[in-house]
Tab-separated table of C-alpha atoms and ligand atoms in Angstrom:
chain	number	residue	atom	x	y	z
A	548	MET	CA	-12.682	3.745	11.182
A	549	ILE	CA	-12.006	-0.006	11.471
A	550	GLU	CA	-11.801	-1.580	14.885
A	551	LEU	CA	-11.217	-5.226	15.780
A	552	LYS	CA	-11.678	-6.264	19.390
A	553	ASN	CA	-10.536	-9.660	20.570
A	554	VAL	CA	-11.393	-11.169	17.168
A	555	THR	CA	-10.921	-14.900	16.653
A	556	ARG	CA	-11.528	-17.129	13.649
A	557	ARG	CA	-11.361	-20.903	13.834
A	558	PHE	CA	-11.486	-23.430	11.010
A	559	GLY	CA	-12.308	-26.675	12.837
A	560	ASP	CA	-9.383	-27.141	15.205
A	561	THR	CA	-7.188	-24.540	13.488
A	562	VAL	CA	-7.155	-21.116	15.117
A	563	ALA	CA	-6.406	-18.919	12.076
A	564	VAL	CA	-6.796	-15.619	13.941
A	565	ASP	CA	-6.379	-15.654	17.676
A	566	GLY	CA	-7.957	-12.852	19.698
A	567	ILE	CA	-6.539	-9.857	17.815
A	568	ASP	CA	-7.112	-6.197	18.676
A	569	LEU	CA	-6.492	-3.677	15.914
A	570	ALA	CA	-7.629	-0.089	15.404
A	571	ILE	CA	-7.179	1.552	11.996
A	572	GLU	CA	-7.734	5.284	11.756
A	573	THR	CA	-9.369	7.137	8.892
A	574	GLY	CA	-6.945	7.737	6.009
A	575	GLU	CA	-4.357	5.348	7.392
A	576	VAL	CA	-2.541	2.629	5.438
A	577	CYS	CA	-2.285	-0.316	7.816
A	578	VAL	CA	-0.070	-3.088	6.465
A	579	LEU	CA	-0.487	-6.626	7.806
A	580	VAL	CA	2.786	-8.464	7.440
A	581	GLY	CA	3.881	-11.940	8.502
A	582	SER	CA	4.786	-15.361	7.186
A	583	SER	CA	2.520	-17.651	5.189
A	584	GLY	CA	-0.453	-18.972	7.142
A	585	CYS	CA	-0.249	-16.426	9.977
A	586	GLY	CA	-3.816	-15.199	9.382
A	587	LYS	CA	-3.464	-12.091	7.207
A	588	SER	CA	-6.009	-12.969	4.498
A	589	THR	CA	-8.432	-14.325	7.080
A	590	THR	CA	-8.264	-11.005	8.939
A	591	LEU	CA	-8.966	-9.074	5.729
A	592	ARG	CA	-11.885	-11.303	4.732
A	593	MET	CA	-13.476	-10.914	8.145
A	594	ILE	CA	-13.459	-7.126	7.754
A	595	ASN	CA	-15.650	-7.297	4.622
A	596	ARG	CA	-17.610	-10.284	5.946
A	597	LEU	CA	-16.512	-12.691	3.242
A	598	LEU	CA	-15.796	-14.776	6.353
A	599	PRO	CA	-17.737	-14.520	9.604
A	600	HIS	CA	-15.611	-14.160	12.741
A	601	SER	CA	-15.974	-16.887	15.368
A	602	SER	CA	-15.895	-14.447	18.280
A	603	GLY	CA	-15.039	-10.876	19.194
A	604	GLU	CA	-16.278	-7.676	17.607
A	605	ILE	CA	-15.526	-5.807	14.365
A	606	ARG	CA	-16.691	-2.225	13.984
A	607	VAL	CA	-16.569	-0.096	10.842
A	608	ASP	CA	-17.342	3.586	11.329
A	609	GLY	CA	-18.475	2.732	14.829
A	610	LYS	CA	-21.022	0.137	13.693
A	611	ASP	CA	-20.823	-3.561	14.528
A	612	ILE	CA	-20.523	-5.180	11.083
A	613	THR	CA	-22.797	-8.091	12.010
A	614	THR	CA	-25.657	-5.559	12.202
A	615	LEU	CA	-24.957	-4.283	8.648
A	616	ASN	CA	-26.114	-5.709	5.343
A	617	PRO	CA	-23.035	-7.535	3.945
A	618	GLU	CA	-23.619	-6.401	0.348
A	619	ARG	CA	-23.908	-2.770	1.381
A	620	LEU	CA	-20.849	-3.100	3.602
A	621	ARG	CA	-18.827	-4.500	0.677
A	622	LEU	CA	-19.925	-1.772	-1.735
A	623	ASN	CA	-18.115	0.655	0.542
A	624	MET	CA	-14.940	-1.468	0.564
A	625	GLY	CA	-12.762	-1.878	-2.506
A	626	TYR	CA	-11.167	-5.324	-2.474
A	627	VAL	CA	-8.083	-6.293	-4.488
A	628	ILE	CA	-6.917	-9.889	-4.423
A	629	GLN	CA	-3.738	-11.525	-5.591
A	630	GLY	CA	-4.143	-12.743	-9.160
A	631	THR	CA	-6.561	-9.845	-9.748
A	632	GLY	CA	-9.845	-11.819	-9.784
A	633	LEU	CA	-10.844	-10.079	-13.031
A	634	PHE	CA	-13.632	-11.621	-15.086
A	635	PRO	CA	-11.825	-13.088	-18.120
A	636	HIS	CA	-14.762	-12.719	-20.522
A	637	TRP	CA	-15.349	-9.073	-19.616
A	638	THR	CA	-13.421	-6.176	-21.124
A	639	VAL	CA	-11.182	-3.994	-18.986
A	640	ALA	CA	-13.813	-1.229	-18.989
A	641	ARG	CA	-16.589	-3.595	-17.937
A	642	ASN	CA	-14.449	-5.089	-15.164
A	643	ILE	CA	-13.695	-1.630	-13.771
A	644	ALA	CA	-17.363	-0.640	-14.030
A	645	LEU	CA	-18.555	-3.609	-11.949
A	646	VAL	CA	-19.503	-1.787	-8.751
A	647	PRO	CA	-20.779	1.461	-10.359
A	648	ARG	CA	-23.106	-0.683	-12.466
A	649	LEU	CA	-24.298	-2.585	-9.401
A	650	LEU	CA	-25.020	0.834	-7.911
A	651	LYS	CA	-26.998	1.682	-11.089
A	652	TRP	CA	-24.999	4.767	-11.997
A	653	PRO	CA	-26.123	6.330	-15.311
A	654	GLN	CA	-24.055	5.000	-18.229
A	655	ALA	CA	-22.410	8.350	-18.989
A	656	ARG	CA	-21.159	8.643	-15.425
A	657	VAL	CA	-19.846	5.057	-15.487
A	658	ASP	CA	-17.959	5.707	-18.744
A	659	ALA	CA	-16.448	8.926	-17.425
A	660	ARG	CA	-15.369	7.215	-14.209
A	661	VAL	CA	-13.736	4.314	-16.082
A	662	ARG	CA	-11.701	6.740	-18.212
A	663	GLU	CA	-10.733	8.782	-15.170
A	664	LEU	CA	-9.475	5.726	-13.270
A	665	MET	CA	-7.608	4.257	-16.216
A	666	THR	CA	-5.819	7.568	-16.644
A	667	LEU	CA	-5.069	7.735	-12.905
A	668	LEU	CA	-3.493	4.274	-13.126
A	669	ASP	CA	-1.528	5.092	-16.233
A	670	LEU	CA	-3.504	2.839	-18.596
A	671	ASP	CA	-4.436	4.623	-21.804
A	672	PRO	CA	-8.245	4.201	-22.122
A	673	ASP	CA	-8.205	4.280	-25.931
A	674	THR	CA	-5.711	1.425	-26.024
A	675	TYR	CA	-6.900	-0.780	-23.175
A	676	ALA	CA	-10.593	-0.180	-22.392
A	677	ASN	CA	-11.810	-2.831	-24.847
A	678	LYS	CA	-9.091	-5.404	-24.252
A	679	TYR	CA	-9.694	-8.596	-22.270
A	680	PRO	CA	-7.676	-9.506	-19.136
A	681	ALA	CA	-5.761	-12.233	-21.007
A	682	GLN	CA	-4.439	-9.548	-23.390
A	683	LEU	CA	-2.781	-7.608	-20.544
A	684	SER	CA	0.574	-8.010	-18.808
A	685	GLY	CA	0.542	-8.987	-15.131
A	686	GLY	CA	1.213	-5.414	-14.040
A	687	GLN	CA	-1.516	-3.998	-16.264
A	688	ALA	CA	-4.019	-6.563	-14.962
A	689	GLN	CA	-3.118	-5.610	-11.379
A	690	ARG	CA	-3.741	-1.962	-12.247
A	691	VAL	CA	-7.171	-2.884	-13.569
A	692	GLY	CA	-7.814	-4.718	-10.290
A	693	VAL	CA	-6.876	-1.579	-8.346
A	694	ALA	CA	-9.014	0.621	-10.654
A	695	ARG	CA	-11.971	-1.691	-10.111
A	696	ALA	CA	-11.550	-1.474	-6.347
A	697	LEU	CA	-11.475	2.344	-6.493
A	698	ALA	CA	-14.337	2.659	-8.990
A	699	ALA	CA	-17.247	3.600	-6.760
A	700	ASP	CA	-15.033	5.710	-4.520
A	701	PRO	CA	-15.260	3.445	-1.452
A	702	ASN	CA	-14.053	4.770	1.893
A	703	ILE	CA	-12.054	1.638	2.579
A	704	LEU	CA	-9.608	-0.362	0.461
A	705	LEU	CA	-8.670	-3.935	1.320
A	706	MET	CA	-5.684	-5.218	-0.644
A	707	ASP	CA	-4.443	-8.791	-0.323
A	708	GLU	CA	-0.915	-9.103	-1.734
A	709	PRO	CA	-1.947	-7.111	-4.799
A	710	PHE	CA	1.604	-6.924	-6.155
A	711	GLY	CA	2.761	-10.338	-4.933
A	712	ALA	CA	3.127	-12.054	-8.306
A	713	LEU	CA	4.938	-9.235	-10.113
A	714	ASP	CA	8.568	-8.767	-11.031
A	715	ALA	CA	10.593	-6.360	-8.897
A	716	ILE	CA	10.451	-3.404	-11.288
A	717	THR	CA	6.714	-3.571	-12.027
A	718	ARG	CA	6.141	-4.024	-8.335
A	719	GLU	CA	8.131	-0.950	-7.430
A	720	ASN	CA	6.281	1.092	-10.080
A	721	LEU	CA	2.922	0.014	-8.694
A	722	GLN	CA	4.061	0.804	-5.152
A	723	LEU	CA	5.030	4.309	-6.261
A	724	GLU	CA	1.707	4.654	-8.041
A	725	MET	CA	-0.111	3.538	-4.951
A	726	LEU	CA	1.710	6.180	-2.868
A	727	ARG	CA	0.813	8.807	-5.469
A	728	ILE	CA	-2.858	7.761	-5.563
A	729	GLN	CA	-2.915	7.650	-1.780
A	730	ARG	CA	-1.731	11.272	-1.681
A	731	GLN	CA	-4.557	12.227	-4.059
A	732	VAL	CA	-7.491	10.218	-2.747
A	733	ARG	CA	-6.477	9.100	0.759
A	734	LYS	CA	-8.409	5.897	1.461
A	735	THR	CA	-8.371	4.016	4.714
A	736	THR	CA	-6.423	0.974	3.545
A	737	VAL	CA	-5.635	-2.457	4.925
A	738	PHE	CA	-2.839	-3.930	2.831
A	739	VAL	CA	-1.533	-7.482	3.183
A	740	THR	CA	1.975	-8.500	2.205
A	741	HIS	CA	4.717	-10.831	3.345
A	742	ASP	CA	7.360	-8.439	2.007
A	743	ILE	CA	8.702	-6.288	4.829
A	744	ASP	CA	10.232	-3.741	2.431
A	745	GLU	CA	6.853	-3.236	0.774
A	746	ALA	CA	5.324	-2.823	4.243
A	747	LEU	CA	7.937	-0.242	5.286
A	748	LYS	CA	7.422	1.708	2.078
A	749	LEU	CA	3.621	1.885	2.088
A	750	ALA	CA	2.487	1.770	5.701
A	751	THR	CA	1.546	4.506	8.087
A	752	ARG	CA	1.474	1.671	10.625
A	753	ILE	CA	2.475	-1.975	10.344
A	754	ALA	CA	0.796	-4.853	12.181
A	755	VAL	CA	3.213	-7.778	12.403
A	756	MET	CA	1.364	-11.087	12.683
A	757	ASP	CA	2.644	-14.449	13.862
A	758	GLN	CA	0.502	-17.559	14.299
A	759	GLY	CA	-2.790	-15.715	14.345
A	760	ARG	CA	-1.673	-12.997	16.752
A	761	ILE	CA	-0.518	-9.418	16.313
A	762	VAL	CA	2.934	-9.252	17.868
A	763	GLN	CA	3.604	-5.560	17.155
A	764	HIS	CA	1.549	-2.683	15.755
A	765	ASP	CA	3.528	0.487	15.204
A	766	THR	CA	4.955	2.960	12.692
A	767	PRO	CA	7.635	1.712	10.268
A	768	GLU	CA	10.236	3.775	12.117
A	769	ASN	CA	9.359	2.333	15.528
A	770	ILE	CA	9.210	-1.212	14.162
A	771	LEU	CA	12.758	-0.729	12.856
A	772	ARG	CA	14.082	1.073	15.914
A	773	HIS	CA	12.321	-0.902	18.614
A	774	PRO	CA	11.331	-4.367	17.384
A	775	ALA	CA	9.170	-5.878	20.124
A	776	SER	CA	10.636	-9.371	19.906
A	777	GLU	CA	13.279	-11.463	18.242
A	778	PHE	CA	10.663	-12.546	15.711
A	779	VAL	CA	10.107	-8.942	14.600
A	780	GLU	CA	13.837	-8.249	14.673
A	781	ASN	CA	14.470	-11.154	12.312
A	782	LEU	CA	11.587	-10.112	10.072
A	783	VAL	CA	12.939	-6.590	9.570
A	784	GLY	CA	16.463	-7.941	9.134
A	785	LYS	CA	18.994	-7.416	11.908
A	786	GLN	CA	21.837	-6.451	9.596
A	787	ASP	CA	20.369	-3.842	7.283
A	788	ARG	CA	18.159	-1.946	9.717
A	789	GLY	CA	20.362	1.137	9.268
A	790	LEU	CA	19.810	1.238	5.517
A	791	LYS	CA	16.097	0.579	5.943
A	792	LEU	CA	15.818	3.531	8.338
A	793	MET	CA	17.581	5.679	5.725
A	794	SER	CA	15.074	4.539	3.116
A	795	LEU	CA	12.232	6.011	5.209
A	796	ARG	CA	13.649	9.549	5.190
A	797	PRO	CA	13.705	11.931	2.232
A	798	VAL	CA	16.776	13.898	1.165
A	799	ARG	CA	14.981	17.168	1.956
A	800	GLU	CA	15.342	16.455	5.690
A	801	LEU	CA	19.141	16.582	5.667
A	802	MET	CA	19.967	18.781	2.679
A	803	THR	CA	21.519	22.205	2.997
A	804	ALA	CA	19.064	24.468	1.179
A	805	HIS	CA	20.133	27.366	-1.044
A	806	ALA	CA	18.710	30.776	-0.142
A	807	ARG	CA	16.663	30.560	-3.341
A	808	PRO	CA	16.323	27.964	-6.125
A	809	ARG	CA	18.918	28.118	-8.935
A	810	PRO	CA	18.884	26.769	-12.451
A	811	ALA	CA	20.258	23.213	-12.373
A	812	THR	CA	23.676	22.549	-13.907
A	813	PRO	CA	22.982	20.812	-17.230
A	814	GLY	CA	24.154	17.198	-17.361
A	815	ALA	CA	25.095	17.023	-13.648
A	816	ASP	CA	23.847	14.158	-11.446
A	817	ALA	CA	21.125	15.439	-9.168
A	818	LEU	CA	18.708	13.963	-6.656
A	819	GLY	CA	15.063	14.837	-6.066
A	820	GLU	CA	14.027	16.260	-2.696
A	821	ASP	CA	11.810	13.213	-2.141
A	822	ASP	CA	14.454	10.634	-2.974
A	823	SER	CA	15.481	8.684	0.099
A	824	LEU	CA	18.706	9.148	2.041
A	825	ARG	CA	19.478	5.558	1.124
A	826	GLU	CA	19.308	6.352	-2.598
A	827	ALA	CA	21.408	9.466	-2.078
A	828	LEU	CA	24.113	7.541	-0.257
A	829	SER	CA	24.041	4.777	-2.836
A	830	VAL	CA	24.543	7.222	-5.742
A	831	MET	CA	27.426	8.931	-3.950
A	832	LEU	CA	29.119	5.600	-3.147
A	833	CYS	CA	28.853	4.445	-6.760
A	834	ARG	CA	30.132	7.709	-8.225
A	835	ASN	CA	32.639	8.301	-5.441
A	836	LEU	CA	31.199	11.758	-4.686
A	837	THR	CA	31.056	13.522	-1.331
A	838	GLN	CA	27.998	15.587	-2.145
A	839	LEU	CA	25.253	15.969	-4.726
A	840	PRO	CA	22.918	18.767	-5.822
A	841	VAL	CA	19.216	18.381	-5.021
A	842	CYS	CA	16.430	19.508	-7.361
A	843	ASN	CA	12.749	20.213	-6.804
A	844	GLY	CA	9.892	18.955	-8.987
A	845	ARG	CA	10.384	21.853	-11.423
A	846	GLY	CA	14.005	20.851	-12.023
A	847	GLU	CA	15.507	23.814	-10.134
A	848	GLU	CA	18.437	23.183	-7.834
A	849	THR	CA	17.265	23.852	-4.273
A	850	GLY	CA	20.276	22.685	-2.250
A	851	VAL	CA	22.997	20.088	-1.736
A	852	ILE	CA	23.193	16.907	0.297
A	853	ALA	CA	26.516	15.799	1.798
A	854	ARG	CA	27.637	12.209	2.287
A	855	GLU	CA	29.069	12.941	5.745
A	856	ARG	CA	25.784	14.418	6.897
A	857	ILE	CA	23.887	11.266	5.863
A	858	ILE	CA	26.389	9.056	7.638
A	859	ARG	CA	26.280	11.211	10.792
A	860	ASP	CA	22.533	11.930	11.026
A	861	GLY	CA	20.811	9.555	8.612
A	862	VAL	CA	19.755	6.922	11.150
B	2308	ATP	N1	-11.198	-21.972	4.377
B	2308	ATP	C1	-10.307	-22.472	5.228
B	2308	ATP	N2	-10.494	-23.693	5.778
B	2308	ATP	C2	-9.615	-24.200	6.656
B	2308	ATP	N3	-8.497	-23.574	7.068
B	2308	ATP	C3	-8.248	-22.364	6.560
B	2308	ATP	C4	-9.139	-21.747	5.605
B	2308	ATP	N4	-8.640	-20.537	5.281
B	2308	ATP	C5	-7.492	-20.402	5.979
B	2308	ATP	N5	-7.263	-21.491	6.757
B	2308	ATP	C6	-6.110	-21.673	7.660
B	2308	ATP	O1	-6.004	-20.531	8.481
B	2308	ATP	C7	-4.646	-20.141	8.650
B	2308	ATP	C8	-4.469	-18.697	8.196
B	2308	ATP	O2	-4.687	-18.619	6.801
B	2308	ATP	P1	-4.580	-17.240	5.988
B	2308	ATP	O3	-5.044	-17.519	4.618
B	2308	ATP	O4	-5.268	-16.183	6.753
B	2308	ATP	O5	-3.006	-17.006	6.040
B	2308	ATP	P2	-2.133	-15.853	5.331
B	2308	ATP	O6	-1.411	-15.143	6.434
B	2308	ATP	O7	-2.989	-15.043	4.445
B	2308	ATP	O8	-1.080	-16.714	4.504
B	2308	ATP	P3	-0.438	-16.445	3.025
B	2308	ATP	O9	0.674	-15.459	3.217
B	2308	ATP	O10	0.100	-17.788	2.639
B	2308	ATP	O11	-1.517	-15.960	2.104
B	2308	ATP	C9	-3.828	-21.148	7.879
B	2308	ATP	O12	-3.375	-22.136	8.783
B	2308	ATP	C10	-4.810	-21.750	6.904
B	2308	ATP	O13	-4.467	-23.080	6.590
B	2309	MG	MG1	-3.088	-14.813	2.341
């Protein structure tokens, strides 16, 4: 869906992006990760033509973007920037409605869409629709930014460190929300971060950038198992690669399933099937347990997970 071929961007003598090739498939979440100044934001802004590329070719849906009208191109790409970029003198509802109104949707449809998105992002419309950005917490404002980007149902989402300025807990909640929304609406997404854990959690594939180049483009698992260079190895963290691999795999993969679900034991510690092996191991280490029951989304016990099994087969 998005294809960059030998794309370069210079600012005077600075080569911000240096001949990168990148292909992003429909429905994929591609995460660009790398240290400050390596060219992540520049890459994103070239895709929606906020910045022209100096050379090379960018195709969206097979079409060279320089042949497309930039405004039309952008209407099909939700864009979330760090610090939200909300209009301070507009209400939450009006901010979210920005693109639908540009597209001249009838008012009733705009209102319905705003309510739908606020609900999807866990912002009660009756409480927040008429508030102004300054009346929101950082996490709430970021949610409004994400709702605005999704408003006109674009095929592509570009997100530049959308959760960068948030505390760890809010950040984790928004990451989980993003995974949930991604399961529901499945947008082709290019997501920029310098946080490797965020990249591992959200990406279908990660593009590691260094000094304007892509040094590795692969799945989270392959990046962890086979880092292409010492730079990538240091980025993913040499020491805790084992735990990071465990965080990619859900408990369901290594649990011993019961023949049929049983009622859960009241008050007992239990894990969810989608919790990671890392969480499972952590709970067992803290409680000094050798195994734990596993429950499905309806709260029925569907099996058990054993500590030894995680240690033997978890990585
Ligand atoms: N408008 C500009 N004019 C001149 N140089 C620029 C401009 N925008 C970016 N650069 C330079 O291009 C390089 C890449 O910048 P970019 O913003 O893409 O980095 P980044 O990977 O997004 O970094 P960060 O993680 O800090 O946001 C940097 O050296 C930067 O100084
Ligand atoms: Mg940036």
